[in-house]
């Protein structure tokens, strides 16, 4: 019996689901404890809990994200059976089949999501949660300002980020933010999943793509694309990016933009996890062009030569 089993079982019983006799730990989650359970009538449950919730609304915000992706974006998500401060109970999905056909269907689903939900502002009507940290979603008219302030610079005050990045790194991030309009094309806001690493792509019992663990907001579609691109999707997923680009008219330069857009997720990982799986190194590599070269002080002899002029008579 792992430590996860008694925690989840106790939370289920406290919520009135006393006919659950056991919970099996589920792999894959990083911020919360998760498991699989079964009710006395055979109904399977996916169960999720924090040892200490980061806020009273963390699971309510996640449940809302699942609902809005399904209702507005047409994406399949698990049914929310219970969402309380200490517990989230969902219907059970299954691991995705990594086939070309599956990832083609994913491309169609995300193309519909991103093109059918455009919005005139960036943000969301409430803050929600990215792992155990608050995702700030203050409504903003300008996408570059929104991304700079609420998706990048917001992380600089996190203790782990302060420890991982030195003053030069911080200034380099600020310079990059100032130059975002040069680095990224202007795009409309749309509904995004917000935490689209490969492990959050699942499948329904009949094999259709389904999504879990959202951190929704209206922002650039390429934020979702960057997260999936940089989190080691399987080789079969290559067709996803090809098909998505074809369906949405994505330009050929999108791959070059991925490191800048993925800075947001790398900073979130640094803020929450130790080790950070190389996230700090990735941030420094992306920021390298924005670090100012050190000023070279002239030597004493060079100063005398400059003062003496360059011609002799």
Rosetta silent file (secondary structure, phi, psi, omega in degrees, C-alpha in Angstrom):
SEQUENCE: XXXXXXXXXXXXXXXXXXXXXXXXXXXXXXXXXXXXXXXXXXXXXXXXXXXXXXXXXXXXXXXXXXXXXXXXXXXXXXXXXXXXXXXXXXXXXXXXXXXXXXXXXXXXXXXXXXXXXXXXXXXXXXXXXXXXXXXXXXXXXXXXXXXXXXXXXXXXXXXXXXXXXXXXXXXXXXXXXXXXXXXXXXXXXXXXXXXXXXXXXXXXXXXXXXXXXXXXXXXXXXXXXXXXXXXXXXXXXXXXXXXXXXXXXXXXXXXXXXXXXXXXXXXXXXXXXXXXXXXXXXXXXXXXXXXXXXXXXXXXXXXXXXXXXXXXX
SCORE:     score description
SCORE:     0.000 S_00000001
   1 L     0.000  124.562  178.658    0.000    0.000    0.000 S_00000001
   2 L   -86.621  170.742  178.409    1.474    3.329   -1.012 S_00000001
   3 H   -64.100  -26.878 -178.654    0.994    6.625    0.793 S_00000001
   4 H   -66.201  -35.518 -172.712   -1.417    7.684   -1.959 S_00000001
   5 H   -61.844  -53.023  179.925   -3.916    4.913   -1.202 S_00000001
   6 H   -64.801  -34.859  178.587   -4.999    5.911    2.342 S_00000001
   7 H   -61.560  -52.330 -177.092   -5.114    9.617    1.445 S_00000001
   8 H   -67.377  -39.308  179.622   -7.392    9.120   -1.549 S_00000001
   9 H   -64.291  -41.295  178.673   -9.517    6.492    0.173 S_00000001
  10 H   -64.428  -40.112  179.547  -10.037    8.763    3.175 S_00000001
  11 H   -66.360  -40.321  178.030  -11.029   11.675    0.940 S_00000001
  12 H   -62.353  -45.484 -179.545  -13.519    9.498   -0.958 S_00000001
  13 H   -65.377  -38.876  178.581  -15.123    8.244    2.235 S_00000001
  14 H   -64.345  -28.803  179.284  -15.286   11.774    3.661 S_00000001
  15 L   -85.006    1.650  177.406  -17.115   12.852    0.474 S_00000001
  16 L    98.652   -2.209  179.209  -19.723   10.116    0.977 S_00000001
  17 L   -90.139   65.763 -173.272  -18.342    7.535   -1.456 S_00000001
  18 L   -79.785   -7.785  179.115  -18.072    4.912    1.272 S_00000001
  19 L   -85.888    2.777  173.795  -18.649    1.984   -1.086 S_00000001
  20 L   -85.516  124.081 -176.410  -15.130    2.358   -2.493 S_00000001
  21 L   -98.812  -20.938 -176.831  -12.952   -0.256   -0.856 S_00000001
  22 L  -156.747  157.525  176.800   -9.560    0.392   -2.404 S_00000001
  23 E  -132.742  132.615  175.384   -7.603    2.829   -4.572 S_00000001
  24 E  -101.421  131.058  179.408   -4.743    1.964   -6.890 S_00000001
  25 E   -60.250  143.196  176.855   -2.138    4.702   -7.468 S_00000001
  26 L  -109.091  136.324  179.857   -2.088    6.187  -10.980 S_00000001
  27 L   -83.203  158.404  170.370    1.171    7.192  -12.630 S_00000001
  28 L   112.472  -33.448 -178.135    1.836   10.449  -14.422 S_00000001
  29 L   -74.222  145.671  179.939    0.651   13.213  -12.117 S_00000001
  30 L  -113.402  -42.281 -174.141    3.202   15.676  -10.759 S_00000001
  31 L   -87.735  -28.734 -175.638    1.355   18.288   -8.723 S_00000001
  32 L  -127.507  167.847  175.198   -1.344   16.124   -7.138 S_00000001
  33 E   -92.296  134.469 -176.043   -1.866   12.546   -5.948 S_00000001
  34 E  -134.118  154.128  179.195   -4.003   10.451   -8.270 S_00000001
  35 E  -160.076  171.022  177.736   -5.493    6.985   -8.290 S_00000001
  36 E  -114.125  133.307 -178.823   -8.041    4.612   -9.781 S_00000001
  37 E  -133.206  171.070  177.810  -10.950    3.312   -7.715 S_00000001
  38 E  -142.958  132.538  177.804  -14.123    1.302   -8.257 S_00000001
  39 L   -78.488  168.493 -177.357  -17.505    1.641   -6.603 S_00000001
  40 L   -59.955  -30.179  179.552  -19.487   -1.331   -5.327 S_00000001
  41 L   -83.536    2.951  177.760  -21.635   -1.302   -8.492 S_00000001
  42 L    96.877   -4.939 -179.148  -18.515   -1.561  -10.651 S_00000001
  43 L   -66.257  121.671  177.410  -18.312    2.105  -11.718 S_00000001
  44 E   -80.514  148.661 -178.724  -14.639    3.045  -12.209 S_00000001
  45 E  -132.810  141.846  166.691  -13.416    6.379  -10.870 S_00000001
  46 E  -102.297  128.330 -170.968  -10.358    8.531  -11.409 S_00000001
  47 E  -122.354  139.494 -175.621   -9.539   10.261   -8.139 S_00000001
  48 E  -141.770  137.143  179.841   -7.265   13.235   -7.544 S_00000001
  49 E  -152.069  153.675  168.142   -6.265   15.093   -4.390 S_00000001
  50 L   -99.043  141.468  172.032   -3.667   17.452   -2.989 S_00000001
  51 L   -57.456  -44.621  173.185   -2.087   16.637    0.337 S_00000001
  52 L  -135.388  107.188 -176.373   -2.641   20.313    1.098 S_00000001
  53 L   -57.071  139.501  178.113   -4.694   22.127   -1.568 S_00000001
  54 L   -67.872  -22.126  177.736   -3.024   25.302   -2.890 S_00000001
  55 L  -166.232  162.898 -179.429   -6.381   27.077   -2.651 S_00000001
  56 L   -65.539  -24.301 -172.500  -10.043   26.338   -2.033 S_00000001
  57 L  -102.700   10.016 -172.914  -10.886   26.772   -5.723 S_00000001
  58 H   -61.224  -48.480 -178.960   -8.156   24.670   -7.352 S_00000001
  59 H   -75.849  -30.690  175.589  -10.367   21.703   -8.268 S_00000001
  60 H   -63.471  -40.971  178.849  -13.370   23.895   -9.045 S_00000001
  61 H   -66.719  -38.629  177.790  -11.266   25.791  -11.578 S_00000001
  62 H   -65.174  -43.418  178.663  -10.029   22.538  -13.110 S_00000001
  63 H   -61.321  -40.640  177.417  -13.576   21.203  -13.383 S_00000001
  64 H   -62.473  -41.493  178.893  -14.654   24.435  -15.058 S_00000001
  65 H   -61.704  -42.538  177.430  -11.785   24.131  -17.532 S_00000001
  66 H   -61.072  -41.721 -178.560  -12.800   20.599  -18.468 S_00000001
  67 H   -66.625  -43.543 -175.801  -16.382   21.733  -18.995 S_00000001
  68 H   -71.392  -33.865  175.131  -15.549   24.754  -21.144 S_00000001
  69 H   -61.609  -38.567 -179.776  -13.174   22.776  -23.367 S_00000001
  70 H   -74.481  -46.005 -171.604  -15.991   20.334  -24.023 S_00000001
  71 H   -78.766  -40.474 -178.869  -18.859   22.818  -24.335 S_00000001
  72 L   -95.620  -32.969 -174.834  -17.171   25.655  -26.248 S_00000001
  73 L   -99.170  -10.541  178.997  -14.270   23.883  -27.882 S_00000001
  74 L    70.999   18.910 -179.297  -15.856   20.560  -28.764 S_00000001
  75 L   -92.854  142.027  177.192  -12.972   18.640  -27.160 S_00000001
  76 L   -75.943  130.166  175.799  -13.628   15.384  -25.318 S_00000001
  77 E  -135.636  160.887  178.210  -12.873   15.603  -21.592 S_00000001
  78 L   -67.932  153.200  174.682  -13.748   13.304  -18.679 S_00000001
  79 L   -71.698  137.993  175.773  -17.041   13.786  -16.861 S_00000001
  80 E   -88.951  113.788 -178.767  -16.704   15.602  -13.541 S_00000001
  81 E   -92.594  -28.190  179.357  -18.426   13.454  -10.930 S_00000001
  82 E  -162.197  132.856  176.691  -17.352   15.453   -7.886 S_00000001
  83 E  -136.152  105.237  178.741  -15.297   18.607   -7.367 S_00000001
  84 E  -123.834  175.103 -179.405  -14.625   19.671   -3.793 S_00000001
  85 L   -55.979  -40.488 -172.355  -11.846   21.563   -2.059 S_00000001
  86 L  -104.397    0.454 -170.279  -10.013   18.352   -1.176 S_00000001
  87 E  -157.392  138.945  172.048  -11.072   15.984   -3.935 S_00000001
  88 E  -127.266  126.601 -179.799  -11.739   15.724   -7.665 S_00000001
  89 E  -121.463  125.667 -175.648  -13.496   12.632   -9.037 S_00000001
  90 E  -126.459  161.390  168.894  -13.693   12.052  -12.793 S_00000001
  91 L   -68.189  159.814 -171.849  -14.823    9.368  -15.192 S_00000001
  92 L   -92.657  130.929  170.678  -12.034    7.085  -16.328 S_00000001
  93 L  -102.280 -179.885  177.016  -10.171    7.508  -19.604 S_00000001
  94 E  -127.230  162.357  177.679   -7.557    5.165  -21.021 S_00000001
  95 L   -57.403  145.752 -177.403   -3.999    5.625  -22.273 S_00000001
  96 L   -71.272  148.633  170.212   -3.839    7.010  -25.791 S_00000001
  97 L   -86.467  117.620 -177.366   -3.000    4.746  -28.737 S_00000001
  98 L   -82.579   78.995  177.575    0.079    6.283  -30.359 S_00000001
  99 L  -121.536  159.917  177.760   -0.969    5.762  -33.940 S_00000001
 100 H   -59.701  -42.407 -178.582   -0.920    8.080  -36.918 S_00000001
 101 H   -62.496  -39.829  179.513   -4.734    7.981  -37.106 S_00000001
 102 H   -63.191  -46.684 -176.936   -5.080    8.992  -33.456 S_00000001
 103 H   -72.007  -27.431  171.748   -2.747   11.988  -33.786 S_00000001
 104 H   -64.241  -41.245  178.577   -4.462   13.078  -37.008 S_00000001
 105 H   -65.885  -36.261  174.956   -7.737   13.146  -35.079 S_00000001
 106 H   -60.158  -42.655 -179.765   -6.016   15.198  -32.372 S_00000001
 107 H   -60.426  -43.461  178.027   -4.935   17.729  -34.988 S_00000001
 108 H   -63.528  -40.038 -179.337   -8.508   18.136  -36.189 S_00000001
 109 H   -64.176  -42.955 -178.784   -9.748   18.536  -32.595 S_00000001
 110 H   -75.602  -32.595  174.918   -7.232   21.268  -31.776 S_00000001
 111 H   -61.569  -41.846  177.135   -7.711   23.052  -35.062 S_00000001
 112 H   -64.682  -45.801 -179.406  -11.445   23.260  -34.253 S_00000001
 113 H   -56.821  -48.784 -171.814  -10.751   24.376  -30.691 S_00000001
 114 H   -77.282  -27.619 -177.389   -8.347   27.137  -31.687 S_00000001
 115 H   -93.896  -20.277 -175.287  -10.235   28.475  -34.706 S_00000001
 116 H   -98.348   -1.473 -173.928  -13.804   28.324  -33.324 S_00000001
 117 L  -125.740   31.815 -177.382  -13.224   30.057  -29.978 S_00000001
 118 L   -65.350  147.896 -174.228  -11.522   33.343  -30.863 S_00000001
 119 E  -135.180  155.146 -177.608  -11.893   36.167  -28.390 S_00000001
 120 L   -87.153   -4.857  176.848  -11.249   39.898  -28.493 S_00000001
 121 L  -136.171  165.229 -179.494   -9.234   39.889  -25.252 S_00000001
 122 E  -106.459  134.572  178.558   -6.581   37.803  -23.558 S_00000001
 123 E   135.563 -152.119  179.749   -7.195   36.208  -20.173 S_00000001
 124 L  -161.380  162.736 -174.533  -10.045   34.477  -18.384 S_00000001
 125 L   -74.672   -7.035  178.164  -12.827   35.538  -16.044 S_00000001
 126 L  -152.295  157.258  167.993  -10.922   34.105  -13.054 S_00000001
 127 L   -71.360  152.275  173.055   -7.438   32.992  -12.126 S_00000001
 128 E  -136.281 -154.855 -167.172   -6.884   29.249  -12.176 S_00000001
 129 E  -131.221  134.399  172.776   -4.013   26.874  -11.466 S_00000001
 130 E  -112.055  100.633 -170.024   -0.991   25.555  -13.326 S_00000001
 131 L    66.130 -124.119  179.471    0.107   22.691  -11.116 S_00000001
 132 L  -104.863   14.978  179.869    0.287   24.152   -7.608 S_00000001
 133 E  -118.410  144.736 -178.828    0.845   27.755   -8.708 S_00000001
 134 E   -68.625  133.484  172.728   -1.746   30.351   -9.541 S_00000001
 135 E   -98.020  114.533 -176.467   -2.150   31.207  -13.213 S_00000001
 136 L   -80.557  126.510 -173.228   -2.922   34.908  -13.426 S_00000001
 137 L  -124.513   30.107 -178.386   -5.568   35.592  -16.079 S_00000001
 138 L   -54.686  129.316 -178.756   -6.278   39.314  -15.754 S_00000001
 139 L   -57.638  132.266 -177.678   -8.094   40.501  -18.883 S_00000001
 140 E  -140.625  137.455 -178.756   -5.700   42.311  -21.227 S_00000001
 141 L   -76.575  -30.881 -173.730   -6.318   43.825  -24.657 S_00000001
 142 L  -103.936  124.798 -178.048   -2.796   43.288  -25.981 S_00000001
 143 H   -65.747  -36.098  179.232   -1.468   39.753  -26.407 S_00000001
 144 H   -66.973  -41.844  176.960    2.182   40.735  -26.084 S_00000001
 145 H   -64.071  -42.643 -179.755    1.524   42.545  -22.812 S_00000001
 146 H   -61.144  -48.122 -177.079   -0.528   39.613  -21.511 S_00000001
 147 H   -66.528  -42.137 -179.986    2.137   37.050  -22.350 S_00000001
 148 H   -63.535  -50.844 -171.775    4.978   39.169  -20.992 S_00000001
 149 H   -76.876  -45.364 -169.491    3.315   40.165  -17.729 S_00000001
 150 H  -102.322   -9.533  179.483    1.172   37.151  -16.829 S_00000001
 151 H  -117.297  -18.984  179.502    2.980   34.253  -18.501 S_00000001
 152 H  -118.724  -67.694 -174.837    6.695   35.167  -18.223 S_00000001
 153 H   -61.942  -25.897  178.777    7.609   37.975  -15.803 S_00000001
 154 H   -54.518  -29.196 -175.082    5.056   36.683  -13.302 S_00000001
 155 H   -83.418  -12.155 -172.736    7.425   33.799  -12.439 S_00000001
 156 H   -65.996  -23.142 -179.599   10.431   35.917  -11.526 S_00000001
 157 H   -89.425   -2.348  176.395    9.313   36.402   -7.926 S_00000001
 158 L   -69.652  134.412 -175.763    8.951   32.677   -7.264 S_00000001
 159 H   -54.814  -43.663 -178.600   11.688   31.576   -4.801 S_00000001
 160 H   -67.537  -33.552  178.315   12.965   28.670   -6.905 S_00000001
 161 H   -70.106  -41.553  176.698   13.120   30.870  -10.010 S_00000001
 162 H   -59.224  -37.883 -179.299   15.041   33.555   -8.119 S_00000001
 163 H   -73.167  -31.945 -174.923   17.520   30.897   -7.031 S_00000001
 164 H   -84.361  -30.807 -175.700   17.893   29.383  -10.512 S_00000001
 165 L  -112.107  131.376  179.318   18.238   32.571  -12.586 S_00000001
 166 L   -85.176 -179.167 -175.883   20.807   35.251  -11.859 S_00000001
 167 H   -61.031  -37.176  179.290   20.390   38.989  -12.346 S_00000001
 168 H   -66.048  -38.636  176.560   21.674   38.817  -15.923 S_00000001
 169 H   -62.493  -42.904 -178.724   19.128   36.106  -16.738 S_00000001
 170 H   -63.660  -43.321  178.271   16.338   38.209  -15.282 S_00000001
 171 H   -65.256  -35.971  178.693   17.369   41.275  -17.295 S_00000001
 172 H   -64.422  -39.077  177.267   17.601   39.109  -20.411 S_00000001
 173 H   -64.616  -39.899  177.926   14.021   37.912  -19.863 S_00000001
 174 H   -63.893  -39.812  177.406   12.867   41.504  -19.497 S_00000001
 175 H   -65.076  -42.132  177.392   14.623   42.422  -22.771 S_00000001
 176 H   -58.990  -42.971  179.241   12.996   39.469  -24.512 S_00000001
 177 H   -61.114  -39.624  178.141    9.597   40.637  -23.240 S_00000001
 178 H   -62.414  -28.169 -175.541   10.251   44.113  -24.623 S_00000001
 179 L  -102.065    9.363 -179.166   10.965   42.560  -28.027 S_00000001
 180 H   -52.424  -40.245  178.907    8.066   40.107  -28.192 S_00000001
 181 H   -62.587  -21.660  175.233    6.383   42.038  -31.047 S_00000001
 182 H   -84.315  -27.058 -172.310    9.554   41.449  -33.097 S_00000001
 183 H   -91.677  -27.968 -174.788    9.839   37.780  -32.149 S_00000001
 184 L  -127.100  144.253  176.770    6.240   36.606  -32.484 S_00000001
 185 L   -73.834  154.218  176.221    3.530   37.368  -35.027 S_00000001
 186 L   -73.740  125.554 -177.476    0.395   39.139  -33.897 S_00000001
 187 L  -133.192  154.439  175.973   -2.300   36.535  -33.380 S_00000001
 188 L   -75.686  161.267  172.813   -5.841   36.576  -31.966 S_00000001
 189 E   -79.943  148.710  173.393   -6.708   35.061  -28.622 S_00000001
 190 E  -148.212  167.947  177.979   -8.523   31.739  -28.546 S_00000001
 191 E   -69.498  128.036  179.966   -9.454   29.173  -25.935 S_00000001
 192 E  -123.264  151.587  174.768   -6.403   27.100  -25.009 S_00000001
 193 L   -64.664  -47.096  172.004   -5.924   24.006  -22.881 S_00000001
 194 L    94.695  -16.035  178.034   -2.973   25.714  -21.211 S_00000001
 195 L  -144.988   52.564 -167.783   -1.018   22.668  -19.990 S_00000001
 196 L   -88.052   60.002  168.781   -0.779   20.554  -23.110 S_00000001
 197 L   -83.704  163.915 -169.458    2.155   18.281  -22.442 S_00000001
 198 H   -57.875  -32.158 -177.290    1.961   14.857  -24.032 S_00000001
 199 H   -69.229  -15.811  179.289    0.850   13.115  -20.811 S_00000001
 200 H   -90.928    5.814  173.210   -2.347   15.175  -20.736 S_00000001
 201 E  -100.186  114.911 -178.052   -3.513   13.661  -24.033 S_00000001
 202 E  -119.512 -165.812  179.172   -5.582   10.569  -23.263 S_00000001
 203 E  -141.731  150.885  173.255   -8.241    8.528  -25.062 S_00000001
 204 L   -74.789  167.507  177.551  -11.867    7.588  -24.555 S_00000001
 205 L   -55.637  -28.579  178.870  -12.774    3.903  -24.209 S_00000001
 206 L   -95.203   10.285  169.862  -13.503    3.829  -27.950 S_00000001
 207 L    94.653    7.630  178.093  -10.151    5.428  -28.830 S_00000001
 208 L   -82.367  151.228  178.041  -11.007    9.086  -29.471 S_00000001
 209 E   -62.703  142.427  178.025   -8.652   11.813  -28.227 S_00000001
 210 E  -145.894  153.630 -174.392   -9.485   13.264  -24.808 S_00000001
 211 E  -122.541  147.747  176.237   -7.783   15.841  -22.588 S_00000001
 212 L  -129.723  171.836  170.846   -7.160   16.152  -18.859 S_00000001
 213 L    52.052   55.757 -179.039   -5.586   18.665  -16.427 S_00000001
 214 L   -80.578  159.008  168.413   -6.351   21.974  -18.174 S_00000001
 215 L  -134.752   70.978 -165.307   -5.245   25.479  -17.197 S_00000001
 216 L   -70.298  151.816  167.190   -7.540   27.275  -19.629 S_00000001
 217 E  -167.922  168.696  170.791   -7.399   30.861  -20.803 S_00000001
 218 E   -91.850  111.658  177.935   -7.859   32.875  -23.955 S_00000001
 219 E  -153.850 -164.705 -178.263   -4.390   33.358  -25.385 S_00000001
 220 L   -68.506  136.749  177.512   -2.313   32.456  -28.447 S_00000001
 221 H   -58.183  -32.880 -175.970   -2.994   29.028  -29.930 S_00000001
 222 H   -69.346  -11.198  172.594    0.736   28.456  -30.306 S_00000001
 223 H   -64.153  -43.574  174.620    1.094   28.282  -26.514 S_00000001
 224 H   -63.964  -44.660 -177.646   -0.609   24.874  -26.712 S_00000001
 225 H   -59.990  -43.327 -177.401    1.424   23.927  -29.757 S_00000001
 226 H   -64.248  -39.941 -177.438    4.728   24.812  -28.072 S_00000001
 227 H   -65.823  -42.720  178.305    4.006   22.755  -24.971 S_00000001
 228 H   -68.219  -40.420 -178.370    3.207   19.632  -26.972 S_00000001
 229 H   -60.483  -36.103 -170.774    6.141   20.203  -29.351 S_00000001
 230 L  -103.015    8.035 -179.943    8.709   20.399  -26.552 S_00000001
 231 L  -115.505   43.792  171.516    7.521   17.617  -24.210 S_00000001
 232 L    52.004   56.148  173.399    8.731   14.589  -26.153 S_00000001
 233 L   -67.231  157.075 -177.857    5.603   13.507  -28.014 S_00000001
 234 L   -66.848  160.860 -179.920    5.979   10.091  -29.678 S_00000001
 235 H   -54.743  -32.782 -179.784    7.259    9.851  -33.268 S_00000001
 236 H   -63.466  -19.098 -177.988    3.720    9.148  -34.453 S_00000001
 237 H   -76.022   -7.566  179.480    2.746   12.651  -33.318 S_00000001
 238 H   -56.082  -35.331 -179.376    4.714   14.235  -36.156 S_00000001
 239 H   -66.221  -26.790  177.486    1.592   13.992  -38.273 S_00000001
 240 H   -57.499  -49.974 -175.470   -0.247   16.110  -35.670 S_00000001
 241 H   -68.659  -37.802  177.927    1.910   19.148  -36.370 S_00000001
 242 H   -64.272  -46.131 -178.335    1.785   18.665  -40.136 S_00000001
 243 H   -69.636  -40.329  179.057   -1.987   18.295  -40.160 S_00000001
 244 H   -61.141  -43.992  179.236   -2.547   21.139  -37.676 S_00000001
 245 H   -61.629  -40.521  179.662   -0.460   23.495  -39.811 S_00000001
 246 H   -66.351  -41.661 -176.203   -2.422   22.506  -42.910 S_00000001
 247 H   -72.099  -30.430 -173.985   -5.809   22.935  -41.208 S_00000001
 248 H  -106.724   -3.648 -178.092   -5.029   26.313  -39.608 S_00000001
 249 L    71.902   28.541 -178.856   -2.775   27.900  -42.248 S_00000001
 250 L   -64.783  134.082 -176.715    0.156   27.987  -39.834 S_00000001
 251 L   -73.923  166.122 -175.108    3.224   29.587  -41.411 S_00000001
 252 L   -70.195  -14.372 -176.562    6.521   27.763  -41.907 S_00000001
 253 L   -88.400    9.641 -172.976    8.301   29.706  -39.166 S_00000001
 254 H   -64.695  -34.237 -177.621    6.335   28.254  -36.257 S_00000001
 255 H   -62.528  -35.977 -179.306    9.099   25.872  -35.138 S_00000001
 256 H   -68.544  -21.048 -178.877   11.514   28.768  -34.550 S_00000001
 257 H   -86.064  -14.858 -172.310    8.992   30.396  -32.208 S_00000001
 258 H   -59.859  -42.197 -179.588    8.525   27.386  -29.954 S_00000001
 259 H   -61.218  -37.943  179.367   11.437   28.082  -27.521 S_00000001
 260 H   -66.766  -45.199 -178.980   10.171   31.598  -26.779 S_00000001
 261 H   -67.788  -32.052 -177.877    6.598   30.439  -26.213 S_00000001
 262 H   -80.697   -6.771  174.318    7.712   27.501  -24.074 S_00000001
 263 H   -53.287  -38.580 -179.235    9.604   29.784  -21.679 S_00000001
 264 H   -56.960  -45.232 -177.371    6.346   30.107  -19.761 S_00000001
 265 H   -74.448  -37.551  176.864    6.173   26.393  -19.047 S_00000001
 266 H   -60.324  -42.475  179.701    9.880   26.055  -18.255 S_00000001
 267 H   -64.859  -37.653  177.703    9.580   28.845  -15.686 S_00000001
 268 H   -65.407  -37.872  177.906    6.547   27.151  -14.132 S_00000001
 269 H   -65.864  -45.723  177.823    8.475   23.891  -13.832 S_00000001
 270 H   -56.834  -41.782 -176.134   11.435   25.637  -12.175 S_00000001
 271 H   -64.871  -23.788 -169.276    9.046   27.288   -9.718 S_00000001
 272 H  -116.556  -22.738 -168.218    7.505   23.991   -8.606 S_00000001
 273 L  -130.142  143.449  174.187    9.823   21.046   -8.995 S_00000001
 274 L  -135.665  115.466    4.495   13.269   19.914   -7.896 S_00000001
 275 L   -73.377  168.586 -176.968   14.924   18.650   -9.992 S_00000001
 276 L  -101.397   13.425  175.892   13.585   20.766  -12.840 S_00000001
 277 L    54.892   35.257  176.505   14.430   18.240  -15.607 S_00000001
 278 L    84.391    7.484 -176.841   16.688   20.740  -17.373 S_00000001
 279 H   -63.023  -40.647 -179.462   14.155   23.578  -17.503 S_00000001
 280 H   -63.683  -39.256  177.381   16.600   26.176  -16.143 S_00000001
 281 H   -63.800  -39.659  178.496   19.166   25.206  -18.786 S_00000001
 282 H   -64.554  -40.643  178.238   16.498   25.552  -21.476 S_00000001
 283 H   -62.542  -47.869 -178.773   15.548   29.003  -20.190 S_00000001
 284 H   -62.235  -37.297  179.194   19.160   30.176  -20.169 S_00000001
 285 H   -65.091  -40.920  179.511   19.703   28.858  -23.702 S_00000001
 286 H   -69.780  -33.576 -178.471   16.675   30.749  -25.007 S_00000001
 287 H   -82.070  -12.746 -173.370   17.696   33.922  -23.182 S_00000001
 288 H   -51.308  -44.279 -179.726   21.327   33.794  -24.324 S_00000001
 289 H   -66.041  -12.955 -176.094   20.844   36.175  -27.303 S_00000001
 290 H  -103.790    4.114  174.294   19.266   38.736  -24.961 S_00000001
 291 L   -84.723  131.405  178.877   22.104   38.899  -22.471 S_00000001
 292 L   -72.902  139.394  174.420   24.209   42.001  -22.984 S_00000001
 293 L   -65.714  141.224  179.794   27.897   41.411  -23.667 S_00000001
 294 L   -61.455  143.671  178.927   30.040   42.606  -20.755 S_00000001
 295 L   -73.055  127.939  179.431   31.509   46.080  -21.175 S_00000001
 296 L   -89.560  118.156  179.406   35.257   45.893  -21.818 S_00000001
 297 L   -78.745  134.934  178.886   37.140   48.444  -19.800 S_00000001
 298 L   -66.604  143.287  175.353   40.086   50.055  -21.644 S_00000001
 299 L   -72.058  165.316 -179.227   43.526   49.250  -20.269 S_00000001
 300 H   -60.803  -42.311 -179.694   45.673   52.040  -18.885 S_00000001
 301 H   -65.843  -38.671  179.335   47.949   51.935  -21.966 S_00000001
 302 H   -64.239  -37.487  178.666   44.981   51.970  -24.292 S_00000001
 303 H   -64.469  -39.813  178.875   43.657   55.020  -22.494 S_00000001
 304 H   -66.159  -39.364 -179.315   46.981   56.841  -22.917 S_00000001
 305 H   -64.072  -40.466  179.781   47.104   55.949  -26.601 S_00000001
 306 H   -64.344  -39.674 -178.799   43.573   57.287  -27.083 S_00000001
 307 H   -69.324  -29.475 -175.751   44.435   60.493  -25.268 S_00000001
 308 H   -82.838   -8.699  179.618   47.590   60.996  -27.314 S_00000001
 309 L    87.265  173.801 -173.916   45.893   60.872  -30.681 S_00000001
 310 L  -108.831   -6.254 -178.495   46.657   58.711  -33.698 S_00000001
 311 L  -115.424  145.910  174.777   49.096   60.840  -35.781 S_00000001
 312 L  -120.668  145.413  178.692   52.686   61.686  -35.170 S_00000001
 313 L  -108.750    0.000    0.000   54.618   64.515  -36.841 S_00000001
